[in-house]
Tab-separated table of C-alpha atoms in Angstrom:
chain	number	residue	atom	x	y	z
A	1	MET	CA	14.403	10.205	-15.671
A	2	ASN	CA	14.801	11.834	-12.329
A	3	LEU	CA	16.409	10.280	-9.428
A	4	ALA	CA	12.842	10.728	-7.508
A	5	ASN	CA	11.038	8.847	-10.527
A	6	ARG	CA	13.878	6.111	-10.404
A	7	ILE	CA	13.360	5.364	-6.653
A	8	THR	CA	9.739	4.806	-7.560
A	9	LEU	CA	10.391	2.495	-10.138
A	10	ALA	CA	12.556	0.537	-7.654
A	11	ARG	CA	9.610	0.246	-5.455
A	12	ILE	CA	7.758	-1.482	-8.112
A	13	PHE	CA	10.474	-3.669	-8.980
A	14	LEU	CA	10.691	-5.085	-5.391
A	15	VAL	CA	7.157	-6.151	-5.475
A	16	PRO	CA	8.178	-9.586	-7.623
A	17	ILE	CA	10.987	-10.164	-5.058
A	18	ILE	CA	8.647	-9.559	-2.046
A	19	MET	CA	6.176	-12.065	-3.782
A	20	VAL	CA	8.952	-14.968	-4.164
A	21	PHE	CA	9.481	-14.707	-0.377
A	22	LEU	CA	6.020	-14.575	0.744
A	23	LEU	CA	4.555	-17.372	-1.646
A	24	ILE	CA	7.499	-19.713	-2.790
A	25	LYS	CA	8.719	-21.882	-0.166
A	26	VAL	CA	12.375	-20.820	0.077
A	27	PRO	CA	13.975	-23.617	2.190
A	28	PHE	CA	14.988	-21.796	5.231
A	29	PRO	CA	14.362	-23.033	8.850
A	30	ASN	CA	11.556	-21.636	11.103
A	31	ILE	CA	12.338	-19.383	14.080
A	32	ARG	CA	10.430	-20.511	16.909
A	33	ILE	CA	10.182	-18.198	19.906
A	34	GLU	CA	7.571	-19.649	22.728
A	35	GLU	CA	4.010	-19.368	21.167
A	36	PHE	CA	5.428	-17.033	18.129
A	37	SER	CA	6.270	-18.755	15.052
A	38	ILE	CA	7.737	-16.982	11.929
A	39	THR	CA	9.294	-18.299	9.141
A	40	TYR	CA	12.885	-16.666	7.518
A	41	ASN	CA	10.647	-16.031	4.477
A	42	GLN	CA	8.209	-13.763	5.948
A	43	ILE	CA	11.128	-11.995	7.802
A	44	ILE	CA	12.852	-11.053	4.604
A	45	ALA	CA	9.778	-10.407	2.952
A	46	ALA	CA	8.588	-8.016	5.596
A	47	LEU	CA	12.200	-6.247	5.639
A	48	ILE	CA	11.838	-5.867	1.809
A	49	PHE	CA	8.350	-4.653	2.098
A	50	ILE	CA	9.426	-1.921	4.874
A	51	ILE	CA	12.320	-0.717	2.840
A	52	ALA	CA	9.985	-0.451	-0.444
A	53	ALA	CA	7.381	1.480	1.546
A	54	SER	CA	9.959	3.919	3.061
A	55	THR	CA	10.854	4.775	-0.678
A	56	ASP	CA	7.660	6.477	-0.940
A	57	SER	CA	8.448	9.191	1.693
A	58	LEU	CA	12.118	9.332	0.224
A	59	ASP	CA	11.208	9.722	-3.600
A	60	GLY	CA	8.281	12.516	-2.478
A	61	TYR	CA	10.998	14.138	-0.375
A	62	ILE	CA	13.410	14.320	-3.186
A	63	ALA	CA	10.981	15.528	-5.804
A	64	ARG	CA	9.896	18.216	-3.770
A	65	LYS	CA	13.183	19.298	-2.260
A	66	ARG	CA	15.128	19.276	-5.785
A	67	LYS	CA	12.129	20.750	-7.694
A	68	LEU	CA	11.908	17.254	-9.863
A	69	VAL	CA	8.013	16.963	-9.273
A	70	THR	CA	6.520	15.869	-12.784
A	71	ASN	CA	3.275	14.459	-13.878
A	72	LEU	CA	5.165	11.138	-14.432
A	73	GLY	CA	6.021	11.190	-10.947
A	74	LYS	CA	2.508	11.926	-9.718
A	75	LEU	CA	1.186	8.898	-11.810
A	76	LEU	CA	4.059	6.460	-10.965
A	77	ASP	CA	3.968	7.119	-7.188
A	78	PRO	CA	0.422	5.916	-6.715
A	79	LEU	CA	0.763	3.237	-9.020
A	80	ALA	CA	3.722	1.855	-7.260
A	81	ASP	CA	1.832	2.253	-3.838
A	82	LYS	CA	-1.107	0.327	-5.137
A	83	LEU	CA	1.235	-2.609	-6.684
A	84	LEU	CA	2.987	-2.768	-3.482
A	85	VAL	CA	0.106	-2.872	-1.152
A	86	THR	CA	-2.036	-5.132	-3.450
A	87	ALA	CA	0.220	-7.562	-4.251
A	88	VAL	CA	1.020	-7.973	-0.745
A	89	LEU	CA	-2.460	-8.137	0.260
A	90	ILE	CA	-3.451	-10.874	-2.169
A	91	SER	CA	-0.778	-12.784	-0.911
A	92	LEU	CA	-1.862	-12.562	2.715
A	93	VAL	CA	-5.288	-13.827	1.850
A	94	GLU	CA	-3.648	-16.780	-0.062
A	95	MET	CA	-1.425	-17.240	3.330
A	96	ASP	CA	-4.856	-17.294	5.274
A	97	LYS	CA	-3.848	-14.279	7.657
A	98	LEU	CA	-6.143	-11.858	6.126
A	99	ASP	CA	-9.974	-12.284	5.151
A	100	ALA	CA	-10.766	-11.513	1.437
A	101	TRP	CA	-13.631	-8.991	1.947
A	102	ILE	CA	-10.867	-6.510	3.401
A	103	VAL	CA	-8.617	-6.771	0.538
A	104	ILE	CA	-11.937	-6.687	-1.763
A	105	PHE	CA	-12.736	-3.148	-0.317
A	106	ILE	CA	-9.197	-1.965	-0.194
A	107	ILE	CA	-8.886	-3.056	-3.950
A	108	SER	CA	-12.318	-1.557	-5.013
A	109	ARG	CA	-11.460	1.612	-3.666
A	110	GLU	CA	-8.014	1.519	-5.560
A	111	PHE	CA	-9.919	0.871	-8.867
A	112	ALA	CA	-12.394	3.594	-8.412
A	113	VAL	CA	-9.510	6.227	-7.541
A	114	THR	CA	-7.647	4.935	-10.750
A	115	GLY	CA	-10.696	5.478	-12.982
A	116	LEU	CA	-11.204	8.838	-11.552
A	117	ARG	CA	-7.559	9.703	-12.274
A	118	GLN	CA	-8.123	8.428	-15.731
A	119	ILE	CA	-11.139	10.721	-16.396
A	120	ALA	CA	-9.040	13.467	-15.092
A	121	LEU	CA	-6.455	12.657	-17.713
A	122	LEU	CA	-8.815	13.089	-20.370
A	123	GLU	CA	-9.438	16.640	-18.910
A	124	GLY	CA	-5.867	17.319	-19.115
A	125	SER	CA	-5.042	17.566	-15.425
A	126	VAL	CA	-3.567	14.964	-13.096
A	127	LEU	CA	-4.811	14.502	-9.479
A	128	ALA	CA	-2.429	14.278	-6.731
A	129	ALA	CA	-2.781	11.941	-3.610
A	130	SER	CA	-4.637	13.572	-1.005
A	131	LYS	CA	-3.510	14.035	2.776
A	132	TRP	CA	-6.507	11.111	3.580
A	133	GLY	CA	-4.804	9.042	1.076
A	134	LYS	CA	-1.699	9.188	2.494
A	135	ALA	CA	-3.218	8.352	5.970
A	136	LYS	CA	-4.576	5.285	4.171
A	137	THR	CA	-1.427	4.112	2.678
A	138	ALA	CA	0.298	4.670	6.136
A	139	VAL	CA	-2.397	2.681	7.945
A	140	GLN	CA	-2.518	-0.179	5.208
A	141	ILE	CA	1.509	-0.607	5.621
A	142	THR	CA	1.328	-0.653	9.143
A	143	ALA	CA	-1.539	-3.534	9.059
A	144	ILE	CA	0.556	-5.243	6.335
A	145	ILE	CA	3.729	-5.318	8.413
A	146	SER	CA	1.831	-6.480	11.558
A	147	LEU	CA	0.350	-9.156	9.525
A	148	LEU	CA	3.865	-10.188	7.894
A	149	ILE	CA	5.460	-10.497	11.423
A	150	ASN	CA	2.541	-12.479	13.034
A	151	ASN	CA	1.557	-9.465	15.381
A	152	PHE	CA	4.744	-9.277	16.981
A	153	PRO	CA	5.279	-7.909	19.727
A	154	PHE	CA	1.643	-7.711	20.549
A	155	ASN	CA	1.003	-11.296	20.497
A	156	PHE	CA	2.625	-11.496	23.714
A	157	LEU	CA	0.639	-8.963	25.250
A	158	ASP	CA	-2.667	-10.583	23.845
A	159	ILE	CA	-3.405	-7.116	21.910
A	160	PRO	CA	-4.637	-8.025	18.456
A	161	PHE	CA	-2.952	-4.992	16.661
A	162	ASP	CA	-2.823	-6.663	13.614
A	163	VAL	CA	-6.752	-7.092	13.440
A	164	ILE	CA	-7.281	-3.555	14.891
A	165	ALA	CA	-4.751	-2.112	11.918
A	166	SER	CA	-6.680	-4.003	9.495
A	167	TRP	CA	-10.200	-2.553	10.569
A	168	LEU	CA	-8.574	0.778	10.635
A	169	ALA	CA	-7.263	0.385	7.011
A	170	VAL	CA	-10.360	-0.727	5.861
A	171	ILE	CA	-12.304	2.377	7.345
A	172	ILE	CA	-9.562	5.020	6.239
A	173	THR	CA	-9.458	3.328	2.786
A	174	VAL	CA	-13.197	3.686	2.495
A	175	TYR	CA	-13.474	7.152	3.745
A	176	SER	CA	-10.384	8.613	1.867
A	177	GLY	CA	-12.014	7.156	-1.367
A	178	PHE	CA	-15.292	8.967	-0.558
A	179	ASP	CA	-13.253	12.170	0.268
A	180	TYR	CA	-11.120	11.667	-3.025
A	181	PHE	CA	-14.610	11.658	-4.999
A	182	VAL	CA	-16.082	14.753	-3.377
A	183	LYS	CA	-12.990	16.835	-3.806
A	184	ASN	CA	-12.723	15.975	-7.397
A	185	LYS	CA	-16.372	16.022	-8.322
A	186	HIS	CA	-15.508	18.165	-10.963
A	187	VAL	CA	-13.963	15.482	-12.891
A	188	ILE	CA	-17.020	13.516	-12.975
A	189	ASN	CA	-19.146	16.463	-14.003
A	190	PHE	CA	-16.666	16.907	-16.888
A	191	ALA	CA	-17.192	12.980	-17.794
A	192	GLU	CA	-20.980	13.683	-18.073
A	193	LYS	CA	-20.934	16.523	-19.998
A	194	THR	CA	-18.799	14.917	-22.524
A	195	GLN	CA	-20.704	11.837	-23.338
């Protein structure tokens, strides 16, 4: 297994560690700064999430620069992104920081695109992520970080950046899913012909 794929696997292995800090009450004291309140658990989870999310760019860069792009990497990379983002989004619903309908929209898109990729595999091709898919991931990560750190520092300016980022994540997620299906409609045509 090459270095890029190992980094992708490391991103997957960080997911349960983030879950521990978000959902299990590790006995750290709370930080209180005026109206801003955040637990050490959230800070640690946010830092691990940022590290995990940043490996997405790193593994892609290494794979392209060293010519290590593989079909396994093309499959693992979006899977790692989906696991990371989905796990944290569901945790944010559990923590009452995000509405469930937002997560349902995002996860539904991920299931649909994963299904399309599975059909493409039957045809013998691997569908790489599109530029809108990459934009979707970036906006989702931004929204998640903002929610994890209680909208800091925008809460001091009374700017609901976390809400804006969450809505933008939904819009770009839905659009990127639509774009993905339009650009890969040949895969759906193949599936219809083989039935």
